[in-house]
Amino acid sequence: MTRHIFVLTGAGVSAESGLGTFRDKAGEGIWAQFDPMKLATPEAFAHDPETVLAFYDARRRNLLSAAPNAAHTALARLEATLASAGGELSLVTQNIDDLHERAGSQRVIHMHGELLKARCLNCECVHLWPEDLPASESCPACRTGGLRPHIVWFGEMPFHKDEIEQALARADFFVAIGTSGAVYPAAGFAAEARALGIPTLEINLKAADNAVIFDAARYGPASVIVPAWVEEVTVGLGGKI
Ligand code: BV8
C-alpha cells in the first residue's frame, strides 16, 4: 500500500487560481512577457532593484487577491489522510505562492522560496512580508540591511536540498503536478525517483518536457485531475472524502 507519497508542484497547480504560469502558453507565460534574466537573477536585482521589486510587488498583489483551487484542497486532504493512516505526504513546490498553505497543507517545502517573505541582505533574517517591498525598506531586525524577496532566482541554490533528497529516498510514489520539467534541479526529481525504483506519475494539462520518463500520466486541468486522483488514493487508505 502507498504509504509515503512525494508530490512536486509547479505553476500549473495555481493556474486555475489566476496566478500566471511561466512558459507553457506560447507568448502568454510570465517569461514570455518579462525577461527572467532581467528580473529573476541576483545580478538583475543588484543592477536595478526598483524594477525587480516592482515585478514582485505586482505578483504579490495578484497573489493576495487569489484563492486556492480544488487541486490545492485535495492535496491538503491527502496529507491529512496519509498522516491518519500512518503514512506521509512530502509536498515540494516550485511555486512561491501560499495557496497550498491557505488550502490547509501543514508541511509545504518551498524550494524556490516564498513571495510573501522578505530576507535581509545583511543579517539574512527572513520576515513575513505580505505588502509592497520598496528598495528603501530596512530590515526590522538589524535595522542596517536592505531587504530582498525571499525567492530563489536563477543561478541561486534552491532551498531545502537535503530535506528534499531524504524525502525522495523514503518515498514509494512520485507525482509531478503542473510543471513543465524545464527548471533544474526540480526537473531532475522524476528521473531520480525512477532511478530509485519509485513509480512516477505526471499530472499536467499536457505532456511536459520530461514526460517520457514518467511511468504514467493523467492530462487535464489540475482542479479536476488532482481531486480524482486523491480520491482513488485515499479510498485505498480508508480515507474519508
Ligand atoms: C541552480 C522563482 C545551482 C522566481 C524560479 C541543469 C541543466 C540546465 C540548466 C540548469 C541546470 N542546473 C541549473 C540550471 C540553471 C537553471 C535552470 O534550470 N534553467 C532552465 C531555465 C534551463 N536553474 C537554476 O538556476 C536553479 N539554481 O540550479 O543553482 C547552483 C549551484 C551551486 C551554487 C549556486 C547555484 C534555480 C532555479 C529557480 C529559479 N526560480 N522561480 C520567480 O518565480 O520569479 S524558477 C521558475 O520556473 C518558476 O518560478 C517555477 O518555479 C519554475 C518551473 O516552472 P513551472 O512551475 O514548471 O511552470 P511553467 O510555466 O514552466 O509550466 C507550467 C506547467 O503547468 C506546464 O507544464 C503546463 O502544461 C501546466 N499547466 C498549466 N495550466 C495547468 C497546468 N497543469 C494542470 N492544470 C492546469 N490548469
GROMACS .gro file of C-alpha atoms and ligand atoms in nm:
model
  321
    1MET     CA    1   0.000   0.000   0.000
    2THR     CA    2   0.131   0.351  -0.086
    3ARG     CA    3   0.245   0.499   0.243
    4HIS     CA    4   0.481   0.786   0.152
    5ILE     CA    5   0.395   0.997  -0.148
    6PHE     CA    6   0.630   1.266  -0.284
    7VAL     CA    7   0.443   1.538  -0.473
    8LEU     CA    8   0.624   1.810  -0.673
    9THR     CA    9   0.403   2.100  -0.782
   10GLY     CA   10   0.468   2.375  -1.034
   11ALA     CA   11   0.288   2.683  -1.161
   12GLY     CA   12   0.018   2.470  -1.326
   13VAL     CA   13  -0.136   2.378  -0.989
   14SER     CA   14  -0.204   2.751  -0.927
   15ALA     CA   15  -0.302   2.842  -1.285
   16GLU     CA   16  -0.677   2.798  -1.221
   17SER     CA   17  -0.640   3.026  -0.917
   18GLY     CA   18  -0.543   3.303  -1.158
   19LEU     CA   19  -0.166   3.301  -1.099
   20GLY     CA   20   0.049   3.312  -1.413
   21THR     CA   21   0.246   3.020  -1.546
   22PHE     CA   22   0.588   3.081  -1.693
   23ARG     CA   23   0.648   2.912  -2.020
   24ASP     CA   24   0.364   2.682  -2.114
   25LYS     CA   25   0.146   2.901  -2.334
   26ALA     CA   26   0.342   3.040  -2.628
   27GLY     CA   27   0.366   3.413  -2.582
   28GLU     CA   28   0.145   3.426  -2.271
   29GLY     CA   29   0.363   3.295  -1.988
   30ILE     CA   30   0.536   3.528  -1.742
   31TRP     CA   31   0.873   3.463  -1.902
   32ALA     CA   32   0.723   3.537  -2.244
   33GLN     CA   33   0.623   3.885  -2.122
   34PHE     CA   34   0.923   3.952  -1.898
   35ASP     CA   35   1.288   3.851  -1.943
   36PRO     CA   36   1.375   3.627  -1.644
   37MET     CA   37   1.740   3.724  -1.678
   38LYS     CA   38   1.639   4.088  -1.619
   39LEU     CA   39   1.404   4.012  -1.328
   40ALA     CA   40   1.480   3.677  -1.162
   41THR     CA   41   1.858   3.678  -1.108
   42PRO     CA   42   2.074   3.829  -0.831
   43GLU     CA   43   2.256   4.029  -1.099
   44ALA     CA   44   1.927   4.184  -1.215
   45PHE     CA   45   1.844   4.281  -0.856
   46ALA     CA   46   2.189   4.434  -0.800
   47HIS     CA   47   2.165   4.626  -1.127
   48ASP     CA   48   1.808   4.755  -1.099
   49PRO     CA   49   1.643   4.672  -0.763
   50GLU     CA   50   1.345   4.903  -0.821
   51THR     CA   51   1.240   4.721  -1.140
   52VAL     CA   52   1.283   4.377  -0.983
   53LEU     CA   53   1.094   4.479  -0.667
   54ALA     CA   54   0.809   4.629  -0.874
   55PHE     CA   55   0.781   4.300  -1.068
   56TYR     CA   56   0.739   4.106  -0.744
   57ASP     CA   57   0.509   4.371  -0.591
   58ALA     CA   58   0.268   4.317  -0.883
   59ARG     CA   59   0.279   3.937  -0.841
   60ARG     CA   60   0.235   3.967  -0.462
   61ARG     CA   61  -0.074   4.187  -0.505
   62ASN     CA   62  -0.216   3.935  -0.755
   63LEU     CA   63  -0.149   3.651  -0.510
   64LEU     CA   64  -0.326   3.832  -0.224
   65SER     CA   65  -0.642   3.852  -0.437
   66ALA     CA   66  -0.620   3.485  -0.547
   67ALA     CA   67  -0.767   3.179  -0.375
   68PRO     CA   68  -0.666   2.812  -0.363
   69ASN     CA   69  -0.841   2.581  -0.609
   70ALA     CA   70  -0.968   2.222  -0.578
   71ALA     CA   71  -0.622   2.082  -0.654
   72HIS     CA   72  -0.468   2.260  -0.354
   73THR     CA   73  -0.756   2.148  -0.133
   74ALA     CA   74  -0.728   1.787  -0.247
   75LEU     CA   75  -0.355   1.780  -0.167
   76ALA     CA   76  -0.428   1.914   0.183
   77ARG     CA   77  -0.682   1.632   0.224
   78LEU     CA   78  -0.426   1.378   0.100
   79GLU     CA   79  -0.173   1.500   0.360
   80ALA     CA   80  -0.427   1.457   0.643
   81THR     CA   81  -0.548   1.115   0.525
   82LEU     CA   82  -0.196   0.979   0.476
   83ALA     CA   83  -0.097   1.103   0.823
   84SER     CA   84  -0.403   0.940   0.984
   85ALA     CA   85  -0.312   0.613   0.809
   86GLY     CA   86   0.045   0.626   0.941
   87GLY     CA   87   0.182   0.745   0.609
   88GLU     CA   88   0.335   1.073   0.493
   89LEU     CA   89   0.298   1.329   0.214
   90SER     CA   90   0.610   1.522   0.115
   91LEU     CA   91   0.476   1.826  -0.068
   92VAL     CA   92   0.759   2.006  -0.250
   93THR     CA   93   0.662   2.310  -0.453
   94GLN     CA   94   0.847   2.522  -0.705
   95ASN     CA   95   0.579   2.783  -0.651
   96ILE     CA   96   0.636   3.093  -0.442
   97ASP     CA   97   0.266   3.139  -0.363
   98ASP     CA   98   0.098   3.036  -0.035
   99LEU     CA   99  -0.204   2.865  -0.188
  100HIS     CA  100  -0.108   2.519  -0.060
  101GLU     CA  101  -0.096   2.659   0.294
  102ARG     CA  102  -0.421   2.852   0.253
  103ALA     CA  103  -0.586   2.527   0.135
  104GLY     CA  104  -0.479   2.361   0.462
  105SER     CA  105  -0.150   2.188   0.380
  106GLN     CA  106   0.056   2.179   0.701
  107ARG     CA  107   0.401   2.098   0.563
  108VAL     CA  108   0.498   2.266   0.236
  109ILE     CA  109   0.859   2.265   0.118
  110HIS     CA  110   0.912   2.583  -0.089
  111MET     CA  111   1.228   2.504  -0.282
  112HIS     CA  112   1.213   2.835  -0.473
  113GLY     CA  113   1.120   3.048  -0.171
  114GLU     CA  114   0.806   3.244  -0.087
  115LEU     CA  115   0.663   3.563  -0.237
  116LEU     CA  116   0.511   3.671   0.099
  117LYS     CA  117   0.851   3.677   0.272
  118ALA     CA  118   1.148   3.918   0.257
  119ARG     CA  119   1.510   3.849   0.355
  120CYS     CA  120   1.769   4.090   0.494
  121LEU     CA  121   2.074   4.143   0.275
  122ASN     CA  122   2.281   4.198   0.589
  123CYS     CA  123   2.167   3.962   0.868
  124GLU     CA  124   1.969   3.724   0.640
  125CYS     CA  125   1.672   3.737   0.878
  126VAL     CA  126   1.352   3.629   0.697
  127HIS     CA  127   1.036   3.832   0.761
  128LEU     CA  128   0.672   3.774   0.666
  129TRP     CA  129   0.609   4.047   0.405
  130PRO     CA  130   0.256   4.050   0.260
  131GLU     CA  131   0.286   4.403   0.118
  132ASP     CA  132   0.490   4.603  -0.135
  133LEU     CA  133   0.865   4.594  -0.072
  134PRO     CA  134   1.033   4.927  -0.153
  135ALA     CA  135   1.409   4.938  -0.216
  136SER     CA  136   1.437   5.189   0.071
  137GLU     CA  137   1.297   4.942   0.328
  138SER     CA  138   1.540   4.837   0.600
  139CYS     CA  139   1.545   4.514   0.799
  140PRO     CA  140   1.318   4.528   1.107
  141ALA     CA  141   1.570   4.306   1.292
  142CYS     CA  142   1.917   4.456   1.232
  143ARG     CA  143   1.796   4.793   1.101
  144THR     CA  144   2.104   4.818   0.879
  145GLY     CA  145   2.043   4.583   0.586
  146GLY     CA  146   1.818   4.634   0.290
  147LEU     CA  147   1.561   4.367   0.203
  148ARG     CA  148   1.510   4.137  -0.099
  149PRO     CA  149   1.232   3.894  -0.183
  150HIS     CA  150   1.291   3.557  -0.010
  151ILE     CA  151   1.286   3.390  -0.350
  152VAL     CA  152   1.542   3.167  -0.528
  153TRP     CA  153   1.649   3.336  -0.850
  154PHE     CA  154   1.819   3.171  -1.145
  155GLY     CA  155   2.180   3.087  -1.056
  156GLU     CA  156   2.096   3.066  -0.684
  157MET     CA  157   2.087   2.740  -0.487
  158PRO     CA  158   1.731   2.620  -0.422
  159PHE     CA  159   1.630   2.577  -0.056
  160HIS     CA  160   1.584   2.254   0.146
  161LYS     CA  161   1.804   2.036  -0.080
  162ASP     CA  162   1.885   1.776   0.190
  163GLU     CA  163   1.527   1.755   0.318
  164ILE     CA  164   1.403   1.702  -0.038
  165GLU     CA  165   1.661   1.433  -0.116
  166GLN     CA  166   1.577   1.249   0.211
  167ALA     CA  167   1.204   1.268   0.137
  168LEU     CA  168   1.259   1.134  -0.214
  169ALA     CA  169   1.473   0.847  -0.084
  170ARG     CA  170   1.193   0.725   0.150
  171ALA     CA  171   0.903   0.778  -0.092
  172ASP     CA  172   0.715   0.490  -0.251
  173PHE     CA  173   0.531   0.702  -0.511
  174PHE     CA  174   0.631   1.021  -0.701
  175VAL     CA  175   0.383   1.261  -0.859
  176ALA     CA  176   0.462   1.581  -1.053
  177ILE     CA  177   0.168   1.820  -1.086
  178GLY     CA  178   0.154   2.119  -1.323
  179THR     CA  179   0.520   2.159  -1.404
  180SER     CA  180   0.692   2.190  -1.742
  181GLY     CA  181   1.002   1.998  -1.629
  182ALA     CA  182   1.213   2.284  -1.763
  183VAL     CA  183   1.390   2.408  -1.449
  184TYR     CA  184   1.661   2.221  -1.262
  185PRO     CA  185   1.720   2.073  -1.014
  186ALA     CA  186   1.338   2.025  -0.973
  187ALA     CA  187   1.308   1.887  -1.326
  188GLY     CA  188   1.552   1.611  -1.233
  189PHE     CA  189   1.349   1.473  -0.941
  190ALA     CA  190   1.136   1.242  -1.159
  191ALA     CA  191   1.445   1.081  -1.308
  192GLU     CA  192   1.594   1.047  -0.956
  193ALA     CA  193   1.272   0.875  -0.841
  194ARG     CA  194   1.285   0.640  -1.139
  195ALA     CA  195   1.648   0.555  -1.065
  196LEU     CA  196   1.538   0.469  -0.708
  197GLY     CA  197   1.273   0.234  -0.849
  198ILE     CA  198   0.986   0.459  -0.737
  199PRO     CA  199   0.676   0.459  -0.965
  200THR     CA  200   0.618   0.803  -1.118
  201LEU     CA  201   0.300   0.981  -1.234
  202GLU     CA  202   0.271   1.307  -1.427
  203ILE     CA  203  -0.045   1.517  -1.378
  204ASN     CA  204  -0.050   1.802  -1.627
  205LEU     CA  205  -0.261   1.988  -1.881
  206LYS     CA  206  -0.038   1.834  -2.149
  207ALA     CA  207   0.286   1.635  -2.165
  208ALA     CA  208   0.579   1.820  -2.005
  209ASP     CA  209   0.933   1.842  -2.146
  210ASN     CA  210   1.033   1.540  -1.933
  211ALA     CA  211   0.710   1.342  -1.983
  212VAL     CA  212   0.890   1.044  -2.134
  213ILE     CA  213   1.042   0.945  -1.800
  214PHE     CA  214   0.710   0.906  -1.618
  215ASP     CA  215   0.554   0.561  -1.580
  216ALA     CA  216   0.202   0.703  -1.610
  217ALA     CA  217   0.027   1.030  -1.690
  218ARG     CA  218  -0.312   1.192  -1.643
  219TYR     CA  219  -0.382   1.500  -1.853
  220GLY     CA  220  -0.638   1.768  -1.783
  221PRO     CA  221  -0.688   2.068  -1.552
  222ALA     CA  222  -0.534   2.013  -1.208
  223SER     CA  223  -0.858   2.119  -1.037
  224VAL     CA  224  -1.026   1.814  -1.196
  225ILE     CA  225  -0.747   1.554  -1.221
  226VAL     CA  226  -0.591   1.603  -0.875
  227PRO     CA  227  -0.911   1.560  -0.667
  228ALA     CA  228  -1.000   1.247  -0.870
  229TRP     CA  229  -0.653   1.101  -0.818
  230VAL     CA  230  -0.653   1.189  -0.445
  231GLU     CA  231  -0.993   1.021  -0.405
  232GLU     CA  232  -0.856   0.699  -0.560
  233VAL     CA  233  -0.552   0.704  -0.334
  234THR     CA  234  -0.735   0.792  -0.012
  235VAL     CA  235  -1.016   0.540  -0.062
  236GLY     CA  236  -0.741   0.280  -0.080
  237LEU     CA  237  -0.616   0.417   0.253
  238GLY     CA  238  -0.966   0.408   0.403
  239GLY     CA  239  -0.976   0.786   0.388
  240LYS     CA  240  -1.289   0.993   0.430
  241ILE     CA  241  -1.352   1.228   0.138
  242BV8     C1  242   2.053   2.618  -0.951
  242BV8     C2  243   1.139   3.178  -0.855
  242BV8     C3  244   2.280   2.584  -0.898
  242BV8     C4  245   1.145   3.306  -0.929
  242BV8     C5  246   1.227   3.017  -1.016
  242BV8     C6  247   2.097   2.192  -1.530
  242BV8     C7  248   2.064   2.192  -1.665
  242BV8     C8  249   2.020   2.311  -1.728
  242BV8     C9  250   2.010   2.430  -1.654
  242BV8    C10  251   2.044   2.428  -1.521
  242BV8    C11  252   2.086   2.309  -1.460
  242BV8     N1  253   2.112   2.339  -1.329
  242BV8    C12  254   2.089   2.471  -1.307
  242BV8    C13  255   2.047   2.527  -1.422
  242BV8    C14  256   2.012   2.670  -1.439
  242BV8    C15  257   1.867   2.696  -1.401
  242BV8    C16  258   1.772   2.627  -1.495
  242BV8     O1  259   1.724   2.518  -1.467
  242BV8     N2  260   1.745   2.694  -1.604
  242BV8    C17  261   1.649   2.642  -1.700
  242BV8    C18  262   1.553   2.753  -1.741
  242BV8    C19  263   1.727   2.587  -1.819
  242BV8     N3  264   1.841   2.657  -1.264
  242BV8    C20  265   1.873   2.739  -1.164
  242BV8     O2  266   1.930   2.845  -1.181
  242BV8    C21  267   1.840   2.693  -1.023
  242BV8     N4  268   1.958   2.707  -0.944
  242BV8     O3  269   2.047   2.515  -1.010
  242BV8     O4  270   2.162   2.659  -0.881
  242BV8    C22  271   2.382   2.636  -0.805
  242BV8    C23  272   2.483   2.551  -0.768
  242BV8    C24  273   2.578   2.597  -0.681
  242BV8    C25  274   2.571   2.725  -0.630
  242BV8    C26  275   2.467   2.810  -0.667
  242BV8    C27  276   2.372   2.765  -0.757
  242BV8    C28  277   1.735   2.782  -0.959
  242BV8    C29  278   1.606   2.772  -1.032
  242BV8    C30  279   1.499   2.853  -0.958
  242BV8    C31  280   1.466   2.979  -1.033
  242BV8     N5  281   1.347   3.041  -0.976
  242BV8     N6  282   1.123   3.071  -0.954
  242BV8    C32  283   1.007   3.352  -0.971
  242BV8     O5  284   0.909   3.277  -0.960
  242BV8     O6  285   1.003   3.467  -1.016
  242BV8     S1  286   1.203   2.908  -1.146
  242BV8    C33  287   1.060   2.929  -1.241
  242BV8     O7  288   1.042   2.810  -1.317
  242BV8    C34  289   0.931   2.934  -1.172
  242BV8     O8  290   0.932   3.002  -1.058
  242BV8    C35  291   0.891   2.790  -1.149
  242BV8     O9  292   0.911   2.763  -1.014
  242BV8    C36  293   0.990   2.716  -1.230
  242BV8    C37  294   0.935   2.598  -1.305
  242BV8    O10  295   0.827   2.640  -1.384
  242BV8     P1  296   0.692   2.557  -1.375
  242BV8    O11  297   0.643   2.565  -1.235
  242BV8    O12  298   0.712   2.421  -1.431
  242BV8    O13  299   0.597   2.647  -1.464
  242BV8     P2  300   0.588   2.652  -1.625
  242BV8    O14  301   0.513   2.775  -1.662
  242BV8    O15  302   0.723   2.627  -1.682
  242BV8    O16  303   0.498   2.525  -1.660
  242BV8    C38  304   0.362   2.524  -1.618
  242BV8    C39  305   0.311   2.382  -1.634
  242BV8    O17  306   0.177   2.379  -1.584
  242BV8    C40  307   0.305   2.336  -1.779
  242BV8    O18  308   0.355   2.204  -1.789
  242BV8    C41  309   0.153   2.339  -1.812
  242BV8    O19  310   0.117   2.237  -1.903
  242BV8    C42  311   0.094   2.313  -1.676
  242BV8     N7  312  -0.040   2.369  -1.658
  242BV8    C43  313  -0.086   2.491  -1.696
  242BV8     N8  314  -0.215   2.504  -1.656
  242BV8    C44  315  -0.249   2.389  -1.592
  242BV8    C45  316  -0.137   2.304  -1.593
  242BV8     N9  317  -0.140   2.181  -1.537
  242BV8    C46  318  -0.256   2.142  -1.479
  242BV8    N10  319  -0.366   2.219  -1.473
  242BV8    C47  320  -0.367   2.342  -1.529
  242BV8    N11  321  -0.479   2.417  -1.523
   0.00000   0.00000   0.00000
